[in-house]
Amino acid sequence: MASDKIIGIDLGTTNTAFSILEIEQPEVIPNQEGERTTPSVVAFTDSGEQLVGNLARNQAIQNPTRTIFSIKRKMGRRDFTKEIGENEFTPEELSAAILRKVRRDASEYFDEDICRAVITVPAYFNDRQRQATKNAGEIAGFTVERIINEPTAAAMAYGIDEHQDQRVLVFDLGGGTFDISIMELGEGVYDVIATAGINHLGGDDWDSALVELLSERFRKEHDINLQKDPEAKQRLQEAAEKAKKELSTRHETRINLPFITATEDGPLNLEDRITREEFEKITEGLRKKLRKPTEQALKDANCSTHDIDNVLLVGGATRMPQIKRVAEDITGKDPSTSINPDEAVALGAGIQGGVISGRKDDQVLLDVTPMSLGIEIQGGLMERLIPRNTTIPTQTSKLYTTSHDAQSSVYIQVFQGEEDIADRNELLAEFELEGIPPAEAGTPEIYVDFSIDINGIVEVSARDEMSGNFEAVRIVGGSGLSDEELEVMKHKADKIEDQTISDDHRFIARERANRAAGVGERLLLNQDIPLTPTAAIHIEAGIDRVETLLEDPESLTKDLESATEDLLHDIELHGGTEALGEDTPGMQTN
Ligand code: AMP
């Protein structure tokens, strides 16, 4: 039966976390693996199995071209698809794969079908990106109850235990986005006054700066560009992220990547050393970018740094000392340490879920739209109809007419952004108002309504006053997916889901079987461990059985598991694993 519970999901660039509020306080829900965050990574094996989370991340080096990281950076882009074999996946579908795992894990945790969710997005996401996130939720089988902004969610998690009125600045640097929000909190009311940010700036960029540095140094020494080799690049990226994290607590770190590549003379290793000082030097340009949006938000909120009572740091990348320093520099305040930057957003989303499901009724959220909404007028200029930082939901109307006699249609282009030249902004939709009854120029009255709903999603509709015609609008290049397209994607995801559940399971079973067979082989070949002829025959037969099942795509996972257990049992019985000094794959040996 479908549950009435509403979970809150922080669908992050790097990690995803989810929570629920059942009584008073929100709590993070652990995933199936028992962890509080799930890597936002999706992969497809050569045989077409889909992996999500840790399983996907752990095989990335062996399978770099079929592993997808940071898909959030591509959200809202209709020109991007990832080709995997014969299939193509949109950013919505890949994000949906992550959300499907969330749904599965939460449903398993509560033993109820969890299908309602609040999902967070960076405050600075535009309409297209919000719509794409909502679609991803729906493809994953959720009813998306609300899209809320990440910094707002973080402030809710912080504010739930605060009883004093205050003005806070949320400084949110995640894996791929940077957001600043200024809001007023007091007695359960969260009133966002201004928000600003950069949609494509995050911890990933700090990793890339390190990758550049390391590969450049390697190139100078060996004249080889590691970035051309997908496997080497993937290893380099992982090492760079690790080094970056280490430099958050240490002043120096070493990078050691054996056999990163090979020449005619043999394998080459990458061995390097980076100090925090060097790291900060090469990322100075990135740091500089943080200042402008922060100042912009302060200006839009009509306040100076003196009016800010508290600074909250959110997003994993704010763990870097250089980021803390920038936030301190700009705001002149010591950031609060009372929230966990990795969990605050998910917890806030959980609170909002609790509010919507009626479990909590003393929290009110007043959010704003991050960007101005407007239309193109004469001379290619942008006329702003809803200015940025207007409290949502909001709505406005504009009266149109014709410029020549018997004109039967008008063309309207809707943009979002702050540029004065219309087409430098994001084009959301193009409308052709058709079917205007023949009339003298300037007499028809056509009202076009522009609204932004509580999720920050834009809706446009038009009405011809004379004919009362509402259907005279035709979307020429809409931003969202049609209902039919959504249905097709849901269907495709259902099919993959059928595979994934058993495949996650099968993947683990296969890994275990392979390793067991390997241990068995080594035991048979090892001259130092004498086996009785009967034991050898047993083990050989066990390996054969496991390998036959591994090669047969139709074999049942449970048969493979039982053959693996039998083989492991025989190996154990003859002291094989101990003598070889190996861990029995997955077996409790204590
Ligand atoms: P989020 O999107 O909030 O999960 O943030 C993820 C980003 O934070 C990634 O770029 C991580 O590499 C980065 N991150 C996480 N922990 C640390 C740390 N201790 N030091 C520096 N960056 C970190």
PDB file of C-alpha atoms in Angstrom, residues 78-307:
ATOM      1  CA  ARG A  78      17.796  19.146 -23.742  1.00  0.00           C
ATOM      2  CA  ASP A  79      20.769  18.784 -26.060  1.00  0.00           C
ATOM      3  CA  PHE A  80      22.578  16.338 -23.786  1.00  0.00           C
ATOM      4  CA  THR A  81      22.160  12.594 -23.819  1.00  0.00           C
ATOM      5  CA  LYS A  82      24.493   9.850 -22.683  1.00  0.00           C
ATOM      6  CA  GLU A  83      24.809   6.990 -25.099  1.00  0.00           C
ATOM      7  CA  ILE A  84      25.216   3.569 -23.563  1.00  0.00           C
ATOM      8  CA  GLY A  85      25.224   0.781 -26.142  1.00  0.00           C
ATOM      9  CA  GLU A  86      21.954   1.023 -27.993  1.00  0.00           C
ATOM     10  CA  ASN A  87      20.319   3.166 -25.337  1.00  0.00           C
ATOM     11  CA  GLU A  88      20.370   6.902 -24.865  1.00  0.00           C
ATOM     12  CA  PHE A  89      19.715   8.497 -21.495  1.00  0.00           C
ATOM     13  CA  THR A  90      18.720  12.073 -20.709  1.00  0.00           C
ATOM     14  CA  PRO A  91      19.916  13.849 -17.542  1.00  0.00           C
ATOM     15  CA  GLU A  92      16.381  13.376 -16.157  1.00  0.00           C
ATOM     16  CA  GLU A  93      16.559   9.634 -16.676  1.00  0.00           C
ATOM     17  CA  LEU A  94      19.978   9.291 -15.092  1.00  0.00           C
ATOM     18  CA  SER A  95      18.908  11.386 -12.106  1.00  0.00           C
ATOM     19  CA  ALA A  96      15.769   9.255 -11.949  1.00  0.00           C
ATOM     20  CA  ALA A  97      17.975   6.182 -11.613  1.00  0.00           C
ATOM     21  CA  ILE A  98      19.460   7.692  -8.454  1.00  0.00           C
ATOM     22  CA  LEU A  99      16.005   8.658  -7.172  1.00  0.00           C
ATOM     23  CA  ARG A 100      14.718   5.154  -7.873  1.00  0.00           C
ATOM     24  CA  LYS A 101      17.363   3.796  -5.552  1.00  0.00           C
ATOM     25  CA  VAL A 102      16.324   6.346  -2.927  1.00  0.00           C
ATOM     26  CA  ARG A 103      12.725   5.213  -3.279  1.00  0.00           C
ATOM     27  CA  ARG A 104      13.652   1.560  -3.082  1.00  0.00           C
ATOM     28  CA  ASP A 105      15.895   2.050  -0.070  1.00  0.00           C
ATOM     29  CA  ALA A 106      13.379   4.217   1.809  1.00  0.00           C
ATOM     30  CA  SER A 107      10.546   1.790   1.034  1.00  0.00           C
ATOM     31  CA  GLU A 108      12.633  -1.082   2.302  1.00  0.00           C
ATOM     32  CA  TYR A 109      13.610   0.860   5.425  1.00  0.00           C
ATOM     33  CA  PHE A 110       9.997   1.606   6.369  1.00  0.00           C
ATOM     34  CA  ASP A 111       8.568  -1.529   4.784  1.00  0.00           C
ATOM     35  CA  GLU A 112       6.016   0.697   3.055  1.00  0.00           C
ATOM     36  CA  ASP A 113       5.785   1.948  -0.502  1.00  0.00           C
ATOM     37  CA  ILE A 114       7.300   5.430  -0.225  1.00  0.00           C
ATOM     38  CA  CYS A 115       6.152   7.457  -3.208  1.00  0.00           C
ATOM     39  CA  ARG A 116       5.876  11.083  -2.068  1.00  0.00           C
ATOM     40  CA  ALA A 117       8.876  13.381  -1.902  1.00  0.00           C
ATOM     41  CA  VAL A 118      10.177  16.882  -1.495  1.00  0.00           C
ATOM     42  CA  ILE A 119      13.294  17.347  -3.633  1.00  0.00           C
ATOM     43  CA  THR A 120      15.799  20.154  -3.257  1.00  0.00           C
ATOM     44  CA  VAL A 121      17.495  22.157  -6.003  1.00  0.00           C
ATOM     45  CA  PRO A 122      20.148  24.875  -5.909  1.00  0.00           C
ATOM     46  CA  ALA A 123      18.407  28.203  -5.308  1.00  0.00           C
ATOM     47  CA  TYR A 124      19.941  29.478  -8.484  1.00  0.00           C
ATOM     48  CA  PHE A 125      18.481  26.728 -10.707  1.00  0.00           C
ATOM     49  CA  ASN A 126      16.367  28.207 -13.477  1.00  0.00           C
ATOM     50  CA  ASP A 127      12.958  26.998 -14.587  1.00  0.00           C
ATOM     51  CA  ARG A 128      14.326  24.419 -17.005  1.00  0.00           C
ATOM     52  CA  GLN A 129      16.535  22.856 -14.354  1.00  0.00           C
ATOM     53  CA  ARG A 130      13.693  22.785 -11.799  1.00  0.00           C
ATOM     54  CA  GLN A 131      11.327  21.237 -14.281  1.00  0.00           C
ATOM     55  CA  ALA A 132      13.943  18.619 -15.167  1.00  0.00           C
ATOM     56  CA  THR A 133      14.386  17.766 -11.473  1.00  0.00           C
ATOM     57  CA  LYS A 134      10.641  17.404 -10.997  1.00  0.00           C
ATOM     58  CA  ASN A 135      10.477  15.180 -14.079  1.00  0.00           C
ATOM     59  CA  ALA A 136      13.308  13.026 -12.717  1.00  0.00           C
ATOM     60  CA  GLY A 137      11.299  12.520  -9.528  1.00  0.00           C
ATOM     61  CA  GLU A 138       8.263  11.519 -11.513  1.00  0.00           C
ATOM     62  CA  ILE A 139      10.194   9.132 -13.751  1.00  0.00           C
ATOM     63  CA  ALA A 140      11.417   7.526 -10.532  1.00  0.00           C
ATOM     64  CA  GLY A 141       7.791   6.977  -9.515  1.00  0.00           C
ATOM     65  CA  PHE A 142       7.537   9.757  -6.934  1.00  0.00           C
ATOM     66  CA  THR A 143       4.796  12.293  -6.601  1.00  0.00           C
ATOM     67  CA  VAL A 144       6.953  15.382  -6.233  1.00  0.00           C
ATOM     68  CA  GLU A 145       5.136  17.351  -3.554  1.00  0.00           C
ATOM     69  CA  ARG A 146       7.466  20.303  -3.601  1.00  0.00           C
ATOM     70  CA  ILE A 147      10.743  21.514  -5.041  1.00  0.00           C
ATOM     71  CA  ILE A 148      12.576  23.624  -2.469  1.00  0.00           C
ATOM     72  CA  ASN A 149      15.821  25.511  -2.555  1.00  0.00           C
ATOM     73  CA  GLU A 150      18.854  23.898  -0.948  1.00  0.00           C
ATOM     74  CA  PRO A 151      19.998  26.889   1.132  1.00  0.00           C
ATOM     75  CA  THR A 152      16.428  27.407   2.338  1.00  0.00           C
ATOM     76  CA  ALA A 153      16.253  23.765   3.340  1.00  0.00           C
ATOM     77  CA  ALA A 154      19.556  24.095   5.194  1.00  0.00           C
ATOM     78  CA  ALA A 155      18.252  27.143   7.022  1.00  0.00           C
ATOM     79  CA  MET A 156      15.160  25.194   8.076  1.00  0.00           C
ATOM     80  CA  ALA A 157      17.353  22.454   9.516  1.00  0.00           C
ATOM     81  CA  TYR A 158      19.295  25.116  11.393  1.00  0.00           C
ATOM     82  CA  GLY A 159      16.241  27.142  12.420  1.00  0.00           C
ATOM     83  CA  ILE A 160      14.241  24.270  13.853  1.00  0.00           C
ATOM     84  CA  ASP A 161      16.244  24.580  17.086  1.00  0.00           C
ATOM     85  CA  GLU A 162      16.622  28.368  17.050  1.00  0.00           C
ATOM     86  CA  HIS A 163      14.164  30.506  18.899  1.00  0.00           C
ATOM     87  CA  GLN A 164      15.553  33.935  18.233  1.00  0.00           C
ATOM     88  CA  ASP A 165      14.644  36.165  15.320  1.00  0.00           C
ATOM     89  CA  GLN A 166      17.675  36.525  13.105  1.00  0.00           C
ATOM     90  CA  ARG A 167      18.949  37.265   9.665  1.00  0.00           C
ATOM     91  CA  VAL A 168      21.182  34.552   8.221  1.00  0.00           C
ATOM     92  CA  LEU A 169      23.347  34.262   5.163  1.00  0.00           C
ATOM     93  CA  VAL A 170      23.615  30.740   3.767  1.00  0.00           C
ATOM     94  CA  PHE A 171      26.843  30.129   1.869  1.00  0.00           C
ATOM     95  CA  ASP A 172      26.339  26.900  -0.061  1.00  0.00           C
ATOM     96  CA  LEU A 173      29.139  25.394  -2.150  1.00  0.00           C
ATOM     97  CA  GLY A 174      28.334  21.851  -3.233  1.00  0.00           C
ATOM     98  CA  GLY A 175      29.913  19.553  -5.804  1.00  0.00           C
ATOM     99  CA  GLY A 176      28.635  21.515  -8.780  1.00  0.00           C
ATOM    100  CA  THR A 177      26.754  24.633  -7.712  1.00  0.00           C
ATOM    101  CA  PHE A 178      27.218  27.739  -5.632  1.00  0.00           C
ATOM    102  CA  ASP A 179      24.300  29.456  -3.924  1.00  0.00           C
ATOM    103  CA  ILE A 180      23.935  32.378  -1.600  1.00  0.00           C
ATOM    104  CA  SER A 181      20.702  33.072   0.221  1.00  0.00           C
ATOM    105  CA  ILE A 182      19.851  35.715   2.739  1.00  0.00           C
ATOM    106  CA  MET A 183      16.844  35.021   4.902  1.00  0.00           C
ATOM    107  CA  GLU A 184      15.043  36.040   8.013  1.00  0.00           C
ATOM    108  CA  LEU A 185      14.109  33.402  10.553  1.00  0.00           C
ATOM    109  CA  GLY A 186      11.744  33.839  13.415  1.00  0.00           C
ATOM    110  CA  GLU A 187       9.150  31.698  15.155  1.00  0.00           C
ATOM    111  CA  GLY A 188       9.052  29.043  12.479  1.00  0.00           C
ATOM    112  CA  VAL A 189       8.839  31.516   9.599  1.00  0.00           C
ATOM    113  CA  TYR A 190      11.606  31.297   6.989  1.00  0.00           C
ATOM    114  CA  ASP A 191      11.486  34.336   4.806  1.00  0.00           C
ATOM    115  CA  VAL A 192      13.987  34.378   1.960  1.00  0.00           C
ATOM    116  CA  ILE A 193      14.885  37.933   1.029  1.00  0.00           C
ATOM    117  CA  ALA A 194      17.425  37.433  -1.699  1.00  0.00           C
ATOM    118  CA  THR A 195      19.297  34.730  -3.461  1.00  0.00           C
ATOM    119  CA  ALA A 196      22.125  34.657  -5.975  1.00  0.00           C
ATOM    120  CA  GLY A 197      24.622  32.147  -7.252  1.00  0.00           C
ATOM    121  CA  ILE A 198      26.459  30.390 -10.031  1.00  0.00           C
ATOM    122  CA  ASN A 199      24.950  27.275 -11.546  1.00  0.00           C
ATOM    123  CA  HIS A 200      28.216  25.722 -12.618  1.00  0.00           C
ATOM    124  CA  LEU A 201      30.693  26.253  -9.845  1.00  0.00           C
ATOM    125  CA  GLY A 202      31.419  23.697  -7.174  1.00  0.00           C
ATOM    126  CA  GLY A 203      33.903  21.347  -5.521  1.00  0.00           C
ATOM    127  CA  ASP A 204      34.292  19.513  -8.859  1.00  0.00           C
ATOM    128  CA  ASP A 205      36.070  22.593 -10.230  1.00  0.00           C
ATOM    129  CA  TRP A 206      38.594  22.467  -7.418  1.00  0.00           C
ATOM    130  CA  ASP A 207      39.210  18.803  -8.347  1.00  0.00           C
ATOM    131  CA  SER A 208      39.675  19.764 -11.994  1.00  0.00           C
ATOM    132  CA  ALA A 209      42.273  22.374 -11.060  1.00  0.00           C
ATOM    133  CA  LEU A 210      44.265  19.640  -9.316  1.00  0.00           C
ATOM    134  CA  VAL A 211      43.835  17.250 -12.245  1.00  0.00           C
ATOM    135  CA  GLU A 212      45.203  19.943 -14.551  1.00  0.00           C
ATOM    136  CA  LEU A 213      48.189  20.566 -12.305  1.00  0.00           C
ATOM    137  CA  LEU A 214      49.043  16.897 -11.877  1.00  0.00           C
ATOM    138  CA  SER A 215      48.668  16.023 -15.534  1.00  0.00           C
ATOM    139  CA  GLU A 216      50.634  19.063 -16.619  1.00  0.00           C
ATOM    140  CA  ARG A 217      53.523  18.129 -14.350  1.00  0.00           C
ATOM    141  CA  PHE A 218      53.391  14.563 -15.626  1.00  0.00           C
ATOM    142  CA  ARG A 219      53.355  15.787 -19.216  1.00  0.00           C
ATOM    143  CA  LYS A 220      56.420  17.916 -18.607  1.00  0.00           C
ATOM    144  CA  GLU A 221      58.294  14.970 -17.168  1.00  0.00           C
ATOM    145  CA  HIS A 222      57.183  12.209 -19.545  1.00  0.00           C
ATOM    146  CA  ASP A 223      55.623  13.967 -22.510  1.00  0.00           C
ATOM    147  CA  ILE A 224      52.395  12.008 -22.095  1.00  0.00           C
ATOM    148  CA  ASN A 225      48.956  13.575 -21.752  1.00  0.00           C
ATOM    149  CA  LEU A 226      47.148  11.423 -19.193  1.00  0.00           C
ATOM    150  CA  GLN A 227      43.851  13.174 -19.834  1.00  0.00           C
ATOM    151  CA  LYS A 228      43.594  11.451 -23.199  1.00  0.00           C
ATOM    152  CA  ASP A 229      43.306   8.042 -21.561  1.00  0.00           C
ATOM    153  CA  PRO A 230      39.834   7.620 -19.955  1.00  0.00           C
ATOM    154  CA  GLU A 231      41.031   5.147 -17.334  1.00  0.00           C
ATOM    155  CA  ALA A 232      44.045   7.258 -16.337  1.00  0.00           C
ATOM    156  CA  LYS A 233      41.851  10.349 -16.246  1.00  0.00           C
ATOM    157  CA  GLN A 234      39.318   8.660 -13.994  1.00  0.00           C
ATOM    158  CA  ARG A 235      42.074   7.562 -11.607  1.00  0.00           C
ATOM    159  CA  LEU A 236      43.510  11.048 -11.664  1.00  0.00           C
ATOM    160  CA  GLN A 237      40.132  12.564 -10.888  1.00  0.00           C
ATOM    161  CA  GLU A 238      39.554  10.281  -7.944  1.00  0.00           C
ATOM    162  CA  ALA A 239      43.035  10.968  -6.634  1.00  0.00           C
ATOM    163  CA  ALA A 240      42.488  14.715  -7.029  1.00  0.00           C
ATOM    164  CA  GLU A 241      39.252  14.665  -5.026  1.00  0.00           C
ATOM    165  CA  LYS A 242      40.954  12.636  -2.314  1.00  0.00           C
ATOM    166  CA  ALA A 243      43.905  15.011  -2.224  1.00  0.00           C
ATOM    167  CA  LYS A 244      41.565  18.005  -2.054  1.00  0.00           C
ATOM    168  CA  LYS A 245      39.767  16.521   0.945  1.00  0.00           C
ATOM    169  CA  GLU A 246      43.042  15.669   2.646  1.00  0.00           C
ATOM    170  CA  LEU A 247      44.232  19.219   2.186  1.00  0.00           C
ATOM    171  CA  SER A 248      41.215  20.366   4.207  1.00  0.00           C
ATOM    172  CA  THR A 249      42.883  19.002   7.312  1.00  0.00           C
ATOM    173  CA  ARG A 250      46.560  18.651   6.317  1.00  0.00           C
ATOM    174  CA  HIS A 251      49.110  21.025   4.915  1.00  0.00           C
ATOM    175  CA  GLU A 252      50.558  18.609   2.450  1.00  0.00           C
ATOM    176  CA  THR A 253      49.476  15.446   0.679  1.00  0.00           C
ATOM    177  CA  ARG A 254      51.022  12.843  -1.573  1.00  0.00           C
ATOM    178  CA  ILE A 255      49.512  11.407  -4.713  1.00  0.00           C
ATOM    179  CA  ASN A 256      50.631   7.992  -5.714  1.00  0.00           C
ATOM    180  CA  LEU A 257      49.186   6.285  -8.777  1.00  0.00           C
ATOM    181  CA  PRO A 258      51.161   3.176  -9.751  1.00  0.00           C
ATOM    182  CA  PHE A 259      51.086   2.051 -13.392  1.00  0.00           C
ATOM    183  CA  ILE A 260      49.105   5.101 -14.483  1.00  0.00           C
ATOM    184  CA  THR A 261      50.293   4.508 -18.035  1.00  0.00           C
ATOM    185  CA  ALA A 262      52.948   2.623 -19.962  1.00  0.00           C
ATOM    186  CA  THR A 263      55.584   3.298 -22.590  1.00  0.00           C
ATOM    187  CA  GLU A 264      57.710   0.929 -24.645  1.00  0.00           C
ATOM    188  CA  ASP A 265      60.120   0.893 -21.719  1.00  0.00           C
ATOM    189  CA  GLY A 266      57.517  -0.305 -19.265  1.00  0.00           C
ATOM    190  CA  PRO A 267      54.922   1.031 -16.858  1.00  0.00           C
ATOM    191  CA  LEU A 268      55.025   4.563 -15.442  1.00  0.00           C
ATOM    192  CA  ASN A 269      53.876   5.694 -12.012  1.00  0.00           C
ATOM    193  CA  LEU A 270      52.549   9.078 -11.015  1.00  0.00           C
ATOM    194  CA  GLU A 271      54.119  10.196  -7.773  1.00  0.00           C
ATOM    195  CA  ASP A 272      53.578  13.755  -6.698  1.00  0.00           C
ATOM    196  CA  ARG A 273      53.223  15.966  -3.681  1.00  0.00           C
ATOM    197  CA  ILE A 274      51.016  18.996  -3.221  1.00  0.00           C
ATOM    198  CA  THR A 275      50.919  21.532  -0.445  1.00  0.00           C
ATOM    199  CA  ARG A 276      47.837  23.421   0.669  1.00  0.00           C
ATOM    200  CA  GLU A 277      49.578  26.598  -0.349  1.00  0.00           C
ATOM    201  CA  GLU A 278      50.059  25.376  -3.927  1.00  0.00           C
ATOM    202  CA  PHE A 279      46.459  24.168  -4.037  1.00  0.00           C
ATOM    203  CA  GLU A 280      45.179  27.521  -2.845  1.00  0.00           C
ATOM    204  CA  LYS A 281      47.306  29.303  -5.388  1.00  0.00           C
ATOM    205  CA  ILE A 282      45.971  27.372  -8.375  1.00  0.00           C
ATOM    206  CA  THR A 283      42.368  27.818  -7.213  1.00  0.00           C
ATOM    207  CA  GLU A 284      42.536  31.535  -6.569  1.00  0.00           C
ATOM    208  CA  GLY A 285      40.532  32.285  -9.724  1.00  0.00           C
ATOM    209  CA  LEU A 286      37.742  29.983  -8.550  1.00  0.00           C
ATOM    210  CA  ARG A 287      37.665  31.629  -5.123  1.00  0.00           C
ATOM    211  CA  LYS A 288      37.342  35.043  -6.676  1.00  0.00           C
ATOM    212  CA  LYS A 289      34.115  33.995  -8.363  1.00  0.00           C
ATOM    213  CA  LEU A 290      32.442  33.545  -4.973  1.00  0.00           C
ATOM    214  CA  ARG A 291      32.536  37.214  -4.097  1.00  0.00           C
ATOM    215  CA  LYS A 292      30.247  38.718  -6.722  1.00  0.00           C
ATOM    216  CA  PRO A 293      27.103  36.660  -6.052  1.00  0.00           C
ATOM    217  CA  THR A 294      27.527  37.183  -2.307  1.00  0.00           C
ATOM    218  CA  GLU A 295      27.721  40.916  -2.749  1.00  0.00           C
ATOM    219  CA  GLN A 296      24.826  40.804  -5.174  1.00  0.00           C
ATOM    220  CA  ALA A 297      22.621  38.976  -2.662  1.00  0.00           C
ATOM    221  CA  LEU A 298      23.495  41.479   0.076  1.00  0.00           C
ATOM    222  CA  LYS A 299      22.682  44.326  -2.250  1.00  0.00           C
ATOM    223  CA  ASP A 300      19.378  42.766  -3.325  1.00  0.00           C
ATOM    224  CA  ALA A 301      18.485  42.154   0.318  1.00  0.00           C
ATOM    225  CA  ASN A 302      19.188  45.780   0.928  1.00  0.00           C
ATOM    226  CA  CYS A 303      21.506  45.046   3.776  1.00  0.00           C
ATOM    227  CA  SER A 304      25.137  45.235   4.723  1.00  0.00           C
ATOM    228  CA  THR A 305      27.223  42.582   6.388  1.00  0.00           C
ATOM    229  CA  HIS A 306      26.478  44.264   9.742  1.00  0.00           C
ATOM    230  CA  ASP A 307      22.842  43.259   9.389  1.00  0.00           C
TER     231      ASP A 307
END
